[in-house]
Amino acid sequence: MSGGTAGKAREADVEAVLAANQALYEALERGDVEAVENVWLGAAEADDKGGVVCVHPGWPVLRGRAQVTRSYMLIMMNTEYIQFFLTDVEAEVHGDVALVTCTENILSGGESEEEGELGPLVGGKVVSTNLFRRTPAGWKLWSHHGSPVLTSGDEDDED
Amino acid sequence: MSGGTAGKAREADVEAVLAANQALYEALERGDVEAVENVWLGAAEADDKGGVVCVHPGWPVLRGRAQVTRSYMLIMMNTEYIQFFLTDVEAEVHGDVALVTCTENILSGGESEEEGELGPLVGGKVVSTNLFRRTPAGWKLWSHHGSPVLTSGDEDDED
């Protein structure tokens, strides 16, 4: 649509948002809770009326940084190995809010019965909508909603 | 936090967003595709880089008005009766974007084998994050993500 300064600013926004999105999954792969927390809106930026919101696949809504962090700790405790291959990643920026949608192709494994061994790896497909807000500290995650893909859908549909 | 003009404007925003959210579910209950379409961002407001995004429980991501409308028609075709009891509804407005989260307690039924009869009713619980954008025509749905609740979660957790 636009090729001038506005177009360039928009491209830079999209790039920054995609980097923030990528940082979430890399932090999860490393099992780095602090890095995950840093991707999310901080207590200072998230207002006290609700703040951050998170829905893991099959879970109810979690609200607030404390609940969200606790949920990641729980997931990491039960996950020995996790890798995300993101596909179908799309970002749309609207003012100070950005919406990223992506498919998380997940390969993960829990603990094995045998000490020092990895349990069986399982694959899974999750679709996520990740909502970011622009802050002085960069784009921060306001809401994450991931859900399991159970149907193939109308993948041959074209708009 | 604020009790003045800004606080009042914020309250009015939240009220308008919640009404737009309610309108989605009422349109679905009536099986009114046109009303559902009217809740979503129109072709004019949604930019051509992506536009609206929708994830039904267990479905992959649907993008664009055409795909989204088609999905509702498909769901309505297979649903004789549907009723939503919304609980845990929370709205947060940030500039021209509003995030609504809610639990959809759904009672629905398909067609019966017996002509003129209703099939067995089934209950279900879905959590949704609904993202609205402020437009000259009011708050319009930019993104809907619904997912089945499969675990009870840490409901005794308090933040």
XYZ file of C-alpha atoms in Angstrom:
318
model
C 0.000 0.000 0.000
C 2.571 2.554 1.132
C 6.216 2.710 0.220
C 7.297 5.850 2.086
C 8.281 6.593 5.664
C 5.032 5.195 7.063
C 5.566 1.968 5.142
C 9.110 1.641 6.470
C 8.005 2.362 10.058
C 5.326 -0.277 9.669
C 7.831 -2.815 8.376
C 10.140 -2.056 11.303
C 7.219 -2.534 13.706
C 6.303 -5.880 12.192
C 9.930 -6.988 12.345
C 10.228 -5.995 16.020
C 6.959 -7.730 16.887
C 8.041 -10.924 15.134
C 11.330 -10.833 17.062
C 9.419 -10.487 20.339
C 7.221 -13.404 19.315
C 10.262 -15.522 18.452
C 11.846 -14.628 21.810
C 8.898 -16.218 23.632
C 9.420 -19.581 21.954
C 13.197 -19.499 22.312
C 12.819 -18.795 26.042
C 10.420 -21.735 26.334
C 12.837 -24.016 24.465
C 15.621 -23.055 26.876
C 13.307 -23.513 29.870
C 14.259 -19.984 30.912
C 11.437 -18.678 33.132
C 13.049 -15.264 33.583
C 13.302 -14.768 29.829
C 9.668 -15.830 29.437
C 8.664 -13.310 32.119
C 10.616 -10.646 30.261
C 8.615 -11.264 27.069
C 5.386 -10.510 28.943
C 4.117 -7.057 29.924
C 5.759 -6.046 33.194
C 3.861 -5.193 36.330
C 4.547 -1.506 35.670
C 3.037 -1.428 32.189
C 0.134 -3.844 32.730
C -2.633 -1.972 34.447
C -4.154 -3.274 37.622
C -7.603 -3.786 36.112
C -6.615 -7.016 34.469
C -3.126 -7.057 33.060
C -1.837 -10.039 31.173
C -4.009 -12.934 30.048
C -2.883 -16.422 29.053
C -4.678 -19.515 27.779
C -2.573 -22.656 27.345
C -4.033 -25.434 25.159
C -6.955 -26.990 27.021
C -6.554 -24.689 30.027
C -8.917 -22.075 31.454
C -7.973 -18.376 31.372
C -5.048 -17.339 33.560
C -4.885 -13.688 34.587
C -2.019 -11.629 35.970
C 1.731 -12.135 35.920
C 1.829 -14.352 39.024
C -0.600 -16.948 37.608
C 1.034 -16.851 34.184
C 4.567 -17.319 35.521
C 3.426 -20.141 37.778
C 1.847 -21.909 34.795
C 5.102 -21.769 32.815
C 7.025 -23.136 35.800
C 4.535 -26.018 35.995
C 4.834 -26.734 32.266
C 8.651 -26.588 32.396
C 8.723 -28.927 35.401
C 6.889 -31.542 33.353
C 8.806 -30.979 30.128
C 12.296 -32.325 29.684
C 12.581 -31.249 26.065
C 10.532 -28.942 23.875
C 11.067 -27.521 20.434
C 8.822 -25.207 18.438
C 8.724 -25.011 14.654
C 6.602 -21.978 13.879
C 4.709 -21.915 10.601
C 2.045 -19.667 9.114
C 3.312 -16.691 11.156
C 1.429 -13.451 10.454
C 1.681 -10.116 12.241
C -0.596 -7.110 12.015
C 0.185 -3.854 13.786
C -2.591 -1.433 14.699
C -1.293 1.601 16.564
C 0.348 0.419 19.771
C -1.082 -3.082 19.564
C 0.082 -5.964 17.396
C -1.613 -9.278 16.727
C 0.551 -12.266 15.805
C -0.977 -15.556 14.746
C 1.065 -18.676 14.192
C 0.990 -22.440 14.174
C 3.286 -24.028 16.759
C 4.506 -27.410 15.524
C 5.745 -28.840 18.802
C 8.117 -31.692 19.495
C 8.344 -32.422 23.203
C 9.322 -35.077 25.693
C 8.845 -35.633 29.397
C 11.123 -37.465 31.785
C 11.998 -41.057 31.026
C 11.574 -43.916 33.491
C 15.268 -44.631 32.917
C 17.560 -42.187 34.672
C 19.513 -39.993 32.280
C 17.312 -40.968 29.332
C 14.785 -38.828 27.501
C 11.162 -40.020 27.468
C 9.364 -40.642 24.194
C 9.016 -37.537 22.035
C 5.526 -36.481 21.049
C 4.456 -34.116 18.313
C 1.583 -31.699 18.512
C 0.062 -28.826 16.636
C -1.165 -25.709 18.414
C -2.511 -22.477 16.929
C -1.753 -19.303 18.822
C -2.884 -15.722 18.826
C -0.314 -13.569 20.591
C -1.170 -9.976 21.330
C 1.627 -7.491 21.937
C 1.656 -3.928 23.240
C 4.214 -1.266 22.416
C 6.036 -0.106 25.555
C 9.151 1.970 26.240
C 10.899 -1.389 26.752
C 9.774 -2.687 23.352
C 6.849 -4.884 22.308
C 5.560 -6.888 25.241
C 3.115 -9.786 25.340
C -0.332 -8.768 26.608
C -2.224 -11.955 25.797
C -1.349 -15.456 24.591
C -3.989 -17.951 23.546
C -2.922 -21.367 22.309
C -5.292 -24.166 21.362
C -4.889 -27.676 20.002
C -5.702 -28.234 16.326
C -8.120 -31.168 16.221
C -9.540 -30.833 12.697
C -7.867 -30.314 9.363
C -10.171 -27.406 8.523
C -10.848 -26.105 5.033
C -7.245 -25.772 4.029
C -8.071 -25.703 0.352
C -10.206 -22.608 0.849
C -8.876 -19.452 -0.700
C -10.111 -15.952 -0.036
C -7.629 4.749 39.836
C -9.350 7.638 38.065
C -12.721 9.091 38.828
C -12.823 12.011 36.389
C -13.632 12.408 32.708
C -11.016 9.858 31.656
C -12.451 7.321 34.072
C -15.965 7.912 32.724
C -14.790 7.619 29.102
C -13.038 4.386 30.004
C -16.169 3.006 31.651
C -18.211 3.931 28.561
C -15.640 2.172 26.350
C -15.763 -0.981 28.436
C -19.557 -0.916 28.372
C -19.633 -0.524 24.572
C -17.082 -3.307 24.105
C -19.033 -5.667 26.340
C -22.195 -4.886 24.335
C -20.362 -5.702 21.081
C -19.130 -8.940 22.647
C -22.650 -9.841 23.776
C -23.977 -9.085 20.270
C -21.706 -11.783 18.817
C -23.192 -14.496 21.024
C -26.770 -13.313 20.560
C -26.304 -13.396 16.781
C -24.929 -16.939 17.043
C -27.870 -18.014 19.213
C -30.292 -16.671 16.595
C -28.303 -18.293 13.785
C -28.158 -14.869 12.135
C -25.125 -14.879 9.814
C -25.623 -11.259 8.754
C -25.633 -10.099 12.356
C -22.483 -12.139 13.018
C -20.826 -10.535 9.987
C -21.814 -7.133 11.317
C -20.017 -7.791 14.619
C -16.749 -8.388 12.734
C -14.515 -5.716 11.223
C -15.864 -4.831 7.794
C -13.891 -5.135 4.591
C -13.441 -1.342 4.595
C -11.900 -1.139 8.066
C -9.868 -4.348 8.016
C -6.714 -3.702 6.093
C -5.737 -5.916 3.213
C -2.569 -7.178 4.881
C -4.427 -9.648 7.018
C -7.759 -8.456 8.291
C -9.815 -10.548 10.644
C -8.604 -13.740 12.309
C -10.715 -16.500 13.837
C -9.929 -19.741 15.664
C -12.882 -21.962 16.558
C -12.273 -24.636 19.216
C -10.018 -27.302 17.718
C -9.785 -25.522 14.360
C -6.772 -24.050 12.591
C -6.532 -20.273 12.021
C -9.058 -18.774 9.600
C -8.117 -15.470 7.975
C -10.252 -12.894 6.199
C -13.990 -12.221 6.228
C -14.831 -14.785 3.532
C -13.292 -17.720 5.437
C -14.708 -16.551 8.754
C -18.255 -16.128 7.419
C -18.093 -19.506 5.703
C -17.058 -21.145 8.977
C -20.051 -19.682 10.810
C -22.383 -20.871 8.060
C -20.909 -24.370 8.414
C -21.304 -24.321 12.197
C -24.887 -23.035 11.937
C -25.766 -25.687 9.358
C -24.773 -28.370 11.848
C -26.336 -26.713 14.893
C -30.063 -26.829 15.465
C -29.905 -25.130 18.842
C -27.183 -23.236 20.677
C -27.168 -21.166 23.824
C -24.263 -19.353 25.453
C -24.013 -18.576 29.151
C -21.036 -16.249 29.471
C -19.136 -16.227 32.744
C -15.865 -14.681 33.905
C -16.216 -11.849 31.346
C -13.413 -9.278 31.548
C -12.673 -6.370 29.212
C -9.583 -4.208 28.996
C -9.365 -1.226 26.677
C -6.008 0.036 25.457
C -6.360 2.971 23.067
C -8.365 1.821 20.066
C -8.081 -1.860 20.885
C -10.014 -3.838 23.481
C -9.405 -7.348 24.743
C -12.342 -9.328 26.098
C -11.880 -12.707 27.736
C -14.767 -14.913 28.745
C -15.852 -18.460 29.401
C -18.590 -19.665 27.066
C -20.749 -22.246 28.816
C -22.458 -23.753 25.795
C -25.604 -25.816 25.510
C -26.145 -27.050 21.983
C -27.948 -29.643 19.940
C -27.757 -30.925 16.387
C -30.526 -32.319 14.250
C -32.410 -35.327 15.556
C -32.917 -38.543 13.602
C -36.649 -37.994 14.171
C -38.113 -35.309 11.975
C -39.281 -32.273 13.926
C -37.430 -33.357 17.059
C -34.338 -31.825 18.595
C -31.235 -34.013 18.939
C -29.628 -34.601 22.328
C -28.316 -31.444 23.951
C -24.640 -31.366 24.854
C -22.832 -29.023 27.186
C -19.373 -27.669 26.688
C -16.984 -25.130 28.079
C -14.915 -22.876 25.835
C -12.607 -20.024 26.798
C -12.401 -17.140 24.370
C -10.225 -14.132 23.809
C -12.049 -11.614 21.638
C -10.151 -8.643 20.320
C -12.065 -5.549 19.226
C -11.036 -2.421 17.343
C -12.630 0.987 17.650
C -14.094 2.102 14.303
C -16.436 4.897 13.190
C -19.136 2.190 13.216
C -18.379 1.212 16.812
C -16.240 -1.563 18.295
C -15.719 -4.334 15.769
C -14.283 -7.818 16.222
C -10.722 -8.135 14.886
C -9.883 -11.557 16.283
C -11.745 -14.375 18.031
C -9.972 -17.348 19.555
C -12.020 -20.013 21.309
C -10.599 -23.214 22.784
C -12.027 -26.143 24.700
C -11.319 -26.299 28.440
C -9.927 -29.760 29.097
C -8.388 -29.308 32.553
C -9.687 -27.721 35.714
C -6.561 -25.593 36.090
C -5.403 -24.000 39.321
C -8.693 -22.414 40.186
C -7.792 -22.011 43.844
C -4.839 -19.819 42.887
C -5.117 -16.220 43.844
C -2.931 -13.408 42.616
